[in-house]
Coordinates of C-alpha atoms and ligand atoms in Angstrom, one line a residue:
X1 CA -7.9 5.2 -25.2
X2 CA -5.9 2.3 -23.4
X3 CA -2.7 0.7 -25.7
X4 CA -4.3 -3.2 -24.7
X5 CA -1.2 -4.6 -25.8
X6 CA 1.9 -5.3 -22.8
X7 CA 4.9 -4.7 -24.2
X8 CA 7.3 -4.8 -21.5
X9 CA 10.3 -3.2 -23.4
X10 CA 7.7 0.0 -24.4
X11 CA 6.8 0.0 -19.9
X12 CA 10.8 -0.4 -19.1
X13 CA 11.4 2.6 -21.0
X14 CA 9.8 4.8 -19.2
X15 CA 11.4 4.1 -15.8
X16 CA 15.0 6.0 -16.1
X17 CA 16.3 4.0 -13.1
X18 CA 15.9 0.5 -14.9
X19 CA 18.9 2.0 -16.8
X20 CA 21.3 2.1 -14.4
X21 CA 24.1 -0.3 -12.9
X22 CA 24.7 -1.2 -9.1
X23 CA 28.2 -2.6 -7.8
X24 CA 28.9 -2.6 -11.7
X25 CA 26.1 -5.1 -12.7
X26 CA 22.9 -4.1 -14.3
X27 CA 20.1 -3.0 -11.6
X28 CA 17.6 -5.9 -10.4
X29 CA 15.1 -4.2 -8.7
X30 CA 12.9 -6.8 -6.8
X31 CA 12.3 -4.6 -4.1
X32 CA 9.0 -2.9 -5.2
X33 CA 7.0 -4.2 -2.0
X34 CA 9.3 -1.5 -0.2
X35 CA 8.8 1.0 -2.6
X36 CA 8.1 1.4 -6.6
X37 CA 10.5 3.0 -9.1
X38 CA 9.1 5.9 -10.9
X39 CA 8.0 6.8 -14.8
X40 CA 9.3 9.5 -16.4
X41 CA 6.3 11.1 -16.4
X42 CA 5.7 11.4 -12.8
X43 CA 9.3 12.5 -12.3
X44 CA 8.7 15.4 -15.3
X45 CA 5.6 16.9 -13.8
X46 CA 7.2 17.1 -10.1
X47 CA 10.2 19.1 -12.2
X48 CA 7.8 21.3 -14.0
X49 CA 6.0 22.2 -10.7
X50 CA 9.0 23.5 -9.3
X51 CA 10.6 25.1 -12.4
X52 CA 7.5 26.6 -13.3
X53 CA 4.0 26.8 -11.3
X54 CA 5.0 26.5 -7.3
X55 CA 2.7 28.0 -5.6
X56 CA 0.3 27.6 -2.3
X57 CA -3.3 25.9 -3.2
X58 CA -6.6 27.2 -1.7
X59 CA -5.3 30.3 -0.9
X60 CA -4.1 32.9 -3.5
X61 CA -6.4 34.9 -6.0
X62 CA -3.0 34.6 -8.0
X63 CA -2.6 33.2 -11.0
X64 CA -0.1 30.6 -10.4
X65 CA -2.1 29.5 -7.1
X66 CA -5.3 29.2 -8.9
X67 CA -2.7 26.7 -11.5
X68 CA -1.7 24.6 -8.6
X69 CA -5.4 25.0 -7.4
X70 CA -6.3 23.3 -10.2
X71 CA -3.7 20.4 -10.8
X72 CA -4.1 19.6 -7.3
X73 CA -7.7 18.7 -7.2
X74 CA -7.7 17.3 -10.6
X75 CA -5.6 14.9 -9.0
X76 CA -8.1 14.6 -6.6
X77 CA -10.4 13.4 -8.9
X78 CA -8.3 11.2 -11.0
X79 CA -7.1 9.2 -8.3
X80 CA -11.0 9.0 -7.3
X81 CA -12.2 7.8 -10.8
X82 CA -8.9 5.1 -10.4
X83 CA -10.5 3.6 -7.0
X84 CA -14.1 4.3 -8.1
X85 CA -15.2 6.6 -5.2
X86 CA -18.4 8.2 -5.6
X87 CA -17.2 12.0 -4.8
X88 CA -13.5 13.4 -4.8
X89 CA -14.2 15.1 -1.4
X90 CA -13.6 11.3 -0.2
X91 CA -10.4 11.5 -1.1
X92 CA -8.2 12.4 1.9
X93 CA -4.4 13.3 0.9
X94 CA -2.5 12.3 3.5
X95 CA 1.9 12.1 4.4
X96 CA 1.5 7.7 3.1
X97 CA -0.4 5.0 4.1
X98 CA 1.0 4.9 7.6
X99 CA -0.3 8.4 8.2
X100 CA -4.0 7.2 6.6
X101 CA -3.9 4.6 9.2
X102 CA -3.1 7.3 11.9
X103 CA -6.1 9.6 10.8
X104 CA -8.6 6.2 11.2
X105 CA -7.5 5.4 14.7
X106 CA -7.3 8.8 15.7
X107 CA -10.9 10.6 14.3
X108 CA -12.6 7.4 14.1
X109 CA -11.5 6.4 17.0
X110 CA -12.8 9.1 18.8
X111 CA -15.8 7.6 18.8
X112 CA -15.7 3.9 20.5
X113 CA -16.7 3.4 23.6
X114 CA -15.0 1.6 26.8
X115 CA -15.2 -1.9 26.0
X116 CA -15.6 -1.8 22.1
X117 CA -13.4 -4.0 20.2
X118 CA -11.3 -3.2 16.9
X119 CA -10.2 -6.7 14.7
X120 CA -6.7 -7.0 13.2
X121 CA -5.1 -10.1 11.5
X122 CA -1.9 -11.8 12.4
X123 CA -0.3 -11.0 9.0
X124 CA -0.5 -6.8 9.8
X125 CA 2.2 -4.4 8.8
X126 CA 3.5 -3.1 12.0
X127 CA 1.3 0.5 10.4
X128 CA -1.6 -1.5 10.9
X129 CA -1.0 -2.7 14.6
X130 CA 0.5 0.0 16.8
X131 CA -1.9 2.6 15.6
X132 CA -4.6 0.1 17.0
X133 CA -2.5 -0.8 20.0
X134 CA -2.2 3.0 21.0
X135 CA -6.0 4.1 20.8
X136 CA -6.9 0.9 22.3
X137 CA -4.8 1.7 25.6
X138 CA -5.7 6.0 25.3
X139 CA -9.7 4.7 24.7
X140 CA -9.8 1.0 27.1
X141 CA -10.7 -0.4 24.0
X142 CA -9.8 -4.3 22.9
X143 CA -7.9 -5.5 20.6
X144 CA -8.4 -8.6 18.8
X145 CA -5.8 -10.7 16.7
X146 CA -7.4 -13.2 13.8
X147 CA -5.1 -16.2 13.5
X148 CA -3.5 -17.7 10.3
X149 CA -2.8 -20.4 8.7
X150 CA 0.7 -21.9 8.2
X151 CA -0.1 -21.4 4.4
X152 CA -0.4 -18.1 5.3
X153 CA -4.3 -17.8 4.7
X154 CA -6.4 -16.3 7.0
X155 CA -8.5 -18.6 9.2
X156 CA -11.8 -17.8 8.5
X157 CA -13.6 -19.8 10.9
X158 CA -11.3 -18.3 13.9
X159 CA -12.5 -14.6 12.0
X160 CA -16.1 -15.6 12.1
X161 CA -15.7 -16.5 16.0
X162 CA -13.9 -13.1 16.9
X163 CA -16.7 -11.0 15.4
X164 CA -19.6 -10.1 17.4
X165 CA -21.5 -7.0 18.1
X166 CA -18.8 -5.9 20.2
X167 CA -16.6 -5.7 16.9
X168 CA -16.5 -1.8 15.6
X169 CA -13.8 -1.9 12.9
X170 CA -11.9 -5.0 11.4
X171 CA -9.0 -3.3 10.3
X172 CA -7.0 -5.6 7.6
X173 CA -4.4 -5.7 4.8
X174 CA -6.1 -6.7 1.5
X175 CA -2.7 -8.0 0.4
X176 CA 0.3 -9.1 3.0
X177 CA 3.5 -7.1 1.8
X178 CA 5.7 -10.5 3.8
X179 CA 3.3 -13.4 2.0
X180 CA 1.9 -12.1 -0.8
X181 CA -1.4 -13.1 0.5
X182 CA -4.6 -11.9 -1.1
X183 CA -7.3 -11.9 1.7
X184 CA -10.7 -13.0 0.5
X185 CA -11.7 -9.2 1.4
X186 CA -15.6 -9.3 -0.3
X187 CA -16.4 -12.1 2.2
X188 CA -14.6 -10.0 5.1
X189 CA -16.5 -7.1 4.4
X190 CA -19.9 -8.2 3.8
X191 CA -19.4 -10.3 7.2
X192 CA -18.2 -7.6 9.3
X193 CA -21.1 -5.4 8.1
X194 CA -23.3 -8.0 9.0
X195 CA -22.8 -6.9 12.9
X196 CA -22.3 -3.5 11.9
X197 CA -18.7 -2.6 12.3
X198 CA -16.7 -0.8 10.0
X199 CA -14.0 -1.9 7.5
X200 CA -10.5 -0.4 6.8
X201 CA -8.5 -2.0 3.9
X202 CA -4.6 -1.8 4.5
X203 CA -4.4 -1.4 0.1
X204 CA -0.3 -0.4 0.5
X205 CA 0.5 -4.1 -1.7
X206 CA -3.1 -3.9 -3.2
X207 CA -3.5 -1.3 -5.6
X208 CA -0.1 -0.9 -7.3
X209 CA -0.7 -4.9 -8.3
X210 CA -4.8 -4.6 -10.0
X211 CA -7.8 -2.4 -10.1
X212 CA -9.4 -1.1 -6.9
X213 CA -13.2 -0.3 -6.7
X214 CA -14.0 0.8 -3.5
X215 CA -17.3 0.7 -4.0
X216 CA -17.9 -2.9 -5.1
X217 CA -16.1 -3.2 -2.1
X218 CA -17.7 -1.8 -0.1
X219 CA -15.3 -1.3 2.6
X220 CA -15.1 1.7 4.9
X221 CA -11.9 3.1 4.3
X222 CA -9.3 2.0 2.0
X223 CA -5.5 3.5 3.1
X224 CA -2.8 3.3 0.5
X225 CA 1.1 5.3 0.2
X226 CA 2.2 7.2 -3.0
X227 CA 5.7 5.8 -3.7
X228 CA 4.1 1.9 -3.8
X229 CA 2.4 3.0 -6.7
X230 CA 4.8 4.4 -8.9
X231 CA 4.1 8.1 -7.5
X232 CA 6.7 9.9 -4.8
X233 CA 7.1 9.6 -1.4
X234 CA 5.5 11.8 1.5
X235 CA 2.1 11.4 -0.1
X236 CA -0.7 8.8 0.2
X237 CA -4.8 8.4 0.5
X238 CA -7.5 8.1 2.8
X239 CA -10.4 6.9 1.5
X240 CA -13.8 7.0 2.9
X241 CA -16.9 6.7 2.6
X242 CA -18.3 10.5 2.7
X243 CA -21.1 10.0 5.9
X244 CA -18.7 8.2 7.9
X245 CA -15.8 11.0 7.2
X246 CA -18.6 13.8 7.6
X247 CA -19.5 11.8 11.1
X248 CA -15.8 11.8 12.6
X249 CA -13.6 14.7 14.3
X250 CA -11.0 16.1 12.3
X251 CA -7.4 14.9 13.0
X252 CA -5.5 17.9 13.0
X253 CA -5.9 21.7 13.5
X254 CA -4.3 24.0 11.3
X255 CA -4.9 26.0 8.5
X256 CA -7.3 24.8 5.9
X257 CA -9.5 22.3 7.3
X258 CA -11.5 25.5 9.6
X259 CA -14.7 27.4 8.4
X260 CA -14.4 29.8 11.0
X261 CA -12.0 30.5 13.9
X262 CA -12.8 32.5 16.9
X263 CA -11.3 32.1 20.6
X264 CA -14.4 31.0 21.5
X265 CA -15.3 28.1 19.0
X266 CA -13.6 26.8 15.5
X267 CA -16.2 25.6 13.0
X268 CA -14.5 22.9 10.3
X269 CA -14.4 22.9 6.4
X270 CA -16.1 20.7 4.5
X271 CA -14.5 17.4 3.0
X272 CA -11.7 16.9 1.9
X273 CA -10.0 19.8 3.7
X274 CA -11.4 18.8 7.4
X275 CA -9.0 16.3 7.1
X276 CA -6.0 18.1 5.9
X277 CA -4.6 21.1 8.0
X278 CA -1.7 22.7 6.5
X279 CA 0.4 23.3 3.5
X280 CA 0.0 19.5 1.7
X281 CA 2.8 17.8 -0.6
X282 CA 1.4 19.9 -3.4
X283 CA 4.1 18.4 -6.1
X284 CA 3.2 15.1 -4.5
X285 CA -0.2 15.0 -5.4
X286 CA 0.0 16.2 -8.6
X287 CA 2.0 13.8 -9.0
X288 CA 0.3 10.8 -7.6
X289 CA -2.3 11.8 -9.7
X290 CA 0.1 12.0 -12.8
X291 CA 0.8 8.1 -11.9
X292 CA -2.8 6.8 -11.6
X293 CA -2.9 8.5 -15.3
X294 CA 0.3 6.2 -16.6
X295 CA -2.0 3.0 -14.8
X296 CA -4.9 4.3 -16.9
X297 CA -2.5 3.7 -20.6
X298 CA -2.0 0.4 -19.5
X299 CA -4.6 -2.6 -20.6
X300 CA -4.7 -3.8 -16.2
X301 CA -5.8 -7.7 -17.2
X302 CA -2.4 -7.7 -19.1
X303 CA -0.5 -6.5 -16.1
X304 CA -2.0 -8.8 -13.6
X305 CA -1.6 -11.6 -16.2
X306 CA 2.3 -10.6 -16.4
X307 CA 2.9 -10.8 -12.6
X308 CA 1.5 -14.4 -12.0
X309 CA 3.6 -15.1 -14.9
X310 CA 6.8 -13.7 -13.1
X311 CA 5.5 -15.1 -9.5
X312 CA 5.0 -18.8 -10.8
X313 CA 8.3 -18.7 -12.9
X314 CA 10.3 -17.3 -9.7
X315 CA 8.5 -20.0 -7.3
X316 CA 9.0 -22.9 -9.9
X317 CA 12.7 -22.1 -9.3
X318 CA 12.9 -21.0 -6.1
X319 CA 11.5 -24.5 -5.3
X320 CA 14.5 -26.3 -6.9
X321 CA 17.1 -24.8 -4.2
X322 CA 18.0 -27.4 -1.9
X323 CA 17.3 -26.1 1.5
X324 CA 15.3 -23.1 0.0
X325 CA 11.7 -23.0 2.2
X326 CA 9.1 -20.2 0.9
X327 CA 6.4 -18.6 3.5
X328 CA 3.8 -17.7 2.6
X329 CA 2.0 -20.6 -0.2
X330 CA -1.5 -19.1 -0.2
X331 CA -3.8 -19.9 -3.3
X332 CA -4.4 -16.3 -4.2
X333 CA -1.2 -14.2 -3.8
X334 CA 0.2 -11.1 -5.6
X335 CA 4.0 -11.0 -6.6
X336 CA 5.3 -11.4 -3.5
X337 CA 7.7 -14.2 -2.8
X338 CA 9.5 -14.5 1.4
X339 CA 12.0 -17.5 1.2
X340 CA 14.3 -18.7 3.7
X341 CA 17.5 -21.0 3.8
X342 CA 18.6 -23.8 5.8
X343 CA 21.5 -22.4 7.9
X344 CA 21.9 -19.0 6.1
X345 CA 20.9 -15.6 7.6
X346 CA 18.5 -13.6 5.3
X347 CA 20.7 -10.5 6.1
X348 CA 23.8 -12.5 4.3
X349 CA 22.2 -13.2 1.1
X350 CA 20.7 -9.8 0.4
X351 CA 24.2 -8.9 1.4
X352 CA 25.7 -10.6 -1.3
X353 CA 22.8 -10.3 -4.0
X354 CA 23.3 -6.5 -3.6
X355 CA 26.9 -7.2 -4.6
X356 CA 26.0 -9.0 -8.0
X357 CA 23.3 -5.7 -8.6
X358 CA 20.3 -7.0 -6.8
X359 CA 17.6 -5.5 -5.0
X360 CA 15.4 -7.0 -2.2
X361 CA 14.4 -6.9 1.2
X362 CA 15.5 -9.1 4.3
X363 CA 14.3 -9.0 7.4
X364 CA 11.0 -8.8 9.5
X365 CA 9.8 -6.5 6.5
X366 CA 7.8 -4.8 9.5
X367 CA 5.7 -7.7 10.3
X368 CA 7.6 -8.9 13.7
X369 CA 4.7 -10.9 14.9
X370 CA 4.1 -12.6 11.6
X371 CA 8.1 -13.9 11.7
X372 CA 7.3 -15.0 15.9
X373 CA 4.0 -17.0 13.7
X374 CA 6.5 -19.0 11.5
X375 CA 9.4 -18.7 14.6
X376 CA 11.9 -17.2 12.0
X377 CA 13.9 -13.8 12.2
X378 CA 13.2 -13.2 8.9
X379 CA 12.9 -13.8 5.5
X380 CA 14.4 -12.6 2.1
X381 CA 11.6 -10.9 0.3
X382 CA 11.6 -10.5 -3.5
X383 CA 8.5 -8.6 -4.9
X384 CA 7.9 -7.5 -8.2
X385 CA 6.3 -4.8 -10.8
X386 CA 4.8 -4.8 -14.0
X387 CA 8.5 -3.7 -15.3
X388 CA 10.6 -6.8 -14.3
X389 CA 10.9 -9.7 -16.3
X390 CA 11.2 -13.2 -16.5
X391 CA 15.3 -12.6 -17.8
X392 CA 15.5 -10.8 -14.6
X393 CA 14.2 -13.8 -11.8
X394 CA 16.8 -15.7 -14.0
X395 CA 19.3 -13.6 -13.0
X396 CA 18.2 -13.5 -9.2
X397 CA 18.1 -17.3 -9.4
X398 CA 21.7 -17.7 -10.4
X399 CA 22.7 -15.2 -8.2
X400 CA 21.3 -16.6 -5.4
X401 CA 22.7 -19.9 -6.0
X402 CA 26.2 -18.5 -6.3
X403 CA 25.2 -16.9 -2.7
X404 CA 23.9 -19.6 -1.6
X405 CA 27.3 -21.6 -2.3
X406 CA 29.5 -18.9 -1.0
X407 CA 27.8 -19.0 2.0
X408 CA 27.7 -23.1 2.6
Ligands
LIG1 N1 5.6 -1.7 3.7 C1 7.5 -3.0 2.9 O1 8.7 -3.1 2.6 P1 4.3 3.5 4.4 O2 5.6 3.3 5.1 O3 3.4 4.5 5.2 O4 4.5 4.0 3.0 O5 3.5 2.1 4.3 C2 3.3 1.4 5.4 C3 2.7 0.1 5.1 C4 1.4 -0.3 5.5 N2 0.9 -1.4 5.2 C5 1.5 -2.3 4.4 C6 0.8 -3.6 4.1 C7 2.8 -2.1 4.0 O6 3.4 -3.0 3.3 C8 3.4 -0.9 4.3 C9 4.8 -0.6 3.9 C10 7.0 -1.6 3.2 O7 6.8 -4.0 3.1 C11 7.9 -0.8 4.0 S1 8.0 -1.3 5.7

């Protein structure tokens, strides 16, 4: 049963971190784009693993294996009923979103031809480029580049020219972790379909912000790290759809993902475990799947509907700093703001926000050609979660203006 009402205070609570100070002011933490802080409960469970049911998965006719056995692929399946895959064996675990990425260009990649071309966007993490970059030079592949907007919205007519028959996977971010950006996806899939390539969502600033149904989708493959949403590091998802994952080489050899091994020939295990040779983050996976349970208690329309509230009040003030530019003004954005200032280096106000307790990112946040787009070195990023609060961007906001003076 979901609690439909928000109550921020209730949400804050259950993140210990939010507690704590930083250069002897109370924690900000606008840096959720980088990674999320976690709930209690995920941080419990990965304590009660250790303390009390460690053990190897798939292997043991022990109890405690069979215990981990079990919360591992339950797991499985709640993170499966989250994105609204048809099967749990379509559910690859995999090291983060970086290393989903990986096991596309890698297995799927296997299987273009000389010649065929693979579609990116300009606004790509740097996870969603040089994996493409790599196959395309190992396989003499093509690599195409979909041009923005300077509002930072994908141009769609440019998109529309690109594709062609010759296009066999448009590989994109559903949300830009620099811009905030919310690609019209839908539209990008059913299009890309329409010449039969294949779709991989980047979902790394998707899916901790609002629901994911990969099948209304309809994409191919939906990638996503643990620690983004409010699970631990070293774990993330590969989703895919089963006939396509069924149709691709594995990506690694090891232990696990075999049927049979002789010197002569190796036979593969069915899905998931094709795709996931060797001892997995077993405390990570239990509990990612212990964080897709704390998203379950909360009412999502609530959540969504408090993060436009926190991204309209931080741009309404951003907007009143004089010399204070934000990239990245699409229509549809998630809680992601980039901002620069006339004459001041990004580095030197997240320099001194840190000193007044507050968290963000400067820099090329990984996107280097999206900064060479808007001929900048970077930006300061501040991107929010369901636990900040409107108190909280007034505290950035005077604390960048006291920067901001310093700095002048
Ligand atoms: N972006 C940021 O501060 P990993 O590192 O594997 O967990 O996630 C990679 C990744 C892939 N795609 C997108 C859209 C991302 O934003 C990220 C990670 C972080 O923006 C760290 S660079």
């Amino acid at each position: 049963m979901k609690d439909l009402s928000f109550s921020i205070d209730e949400i804050r609570s259950q993140f210990p971190i939010l507690k704590r100070t930083v250069n002897g002011k109370k924690l900000v933490y606008f840096d959720n784009g980088a990674s999320s802080q976690k709930p209690q409960c995920v941080i419990d469970i990965i304590n009660n693993y250790y303390c009390n049911e460690n053990a190897n998965i798939h292997r043991g006719v022990h109890f405690l294996s069979q215990e981990a056995t079990t919360n591992y692929e339950n797991a499985r399946e709640t993170i499966q009923h989250y994105i609204h895959a048809k099967e749990s064996c379509e559910i690859i675990f995999t090291r983060g979103g970086t290393d989903s990425i990986n096991l596309v260009a890698t297995s799927f990649g296997e299987t273009l031809q000389k010649g065929d071309e693979i579609l990116i966007s300009f606004m790509e993490h740097h996870s969603n480029i040089v994996p493409w970059q790599m196959l395309c030079e190992r396989k003499e592949l093509v690599l195409k580049v979909i041009p923005i907007h300077s509002t930072g919205e994908l141009n769609i007519e440019a998109f529309e020219n690109l594709l062609s028959e010759k296009t066999k996977l448009l590989a994109i971010t559903h949300v830009s972790n620099t811009l905030g950006t919310i690609n019209p996806v839908n539209y990008l899939i059913k299009k890309a379909h329409t010449v039969g390539a294949k779709v991989l969502l980047d979902g790394a600033q998707s899916i901790q912000h609002f629901p994911i149904n990969v099948q209304e989708l309809d994409c191919d493959f939906f990638a996503f790290s643990g620690h983004k949403v409010f699970g631990p590091t070293g774990v993330g998802v590969l989703y895919g759809k089963k006939e396509l994952l069924e149709s691709i080489p594995p990506y690694q050899g090891g232990g696990d993902m075999i049927s049979k091994v002789t010197f002569d020939k190796t036979t593969y295990n069915e899905l998931p475990h094709k795709f996931e040779a060797g001892t997995p983050h077993i405390s990570g996976g239990i509990a990612l799947g212990k964080a897709f349970e704390f998203l379950n208690n909360l009412d999502s329309e609530a959540v969504i509907q408090h993060e436009r509230a926190l991204l309209a009040y931080a741009e309404e003030k951003l907007m009143q700093i004089d010399g204070l530019k934000i990239i990245g003004n699409s229509k549809h954005k998630a809680s992601v703001i980039s901002f620069i200032i006339d004459g001041i280096h990004p580095f030197d106000v997240g320099t001194l926000l840190d000193k007044q307790g507050i968290a963000v990112r400067t820099g090329h946040h990984c996107t280097q050609p999206l900064m060479d787009f808007f001929q900048i070195p970077g930006t300061i990023r501040a991107s929010f979660a369901m636990y900040n609060t409107l108190e909280e961007i007034d505290i950035f906001i005077a604390a960048l203006q006291r920067s901001i003076d310093m700095l002048k």
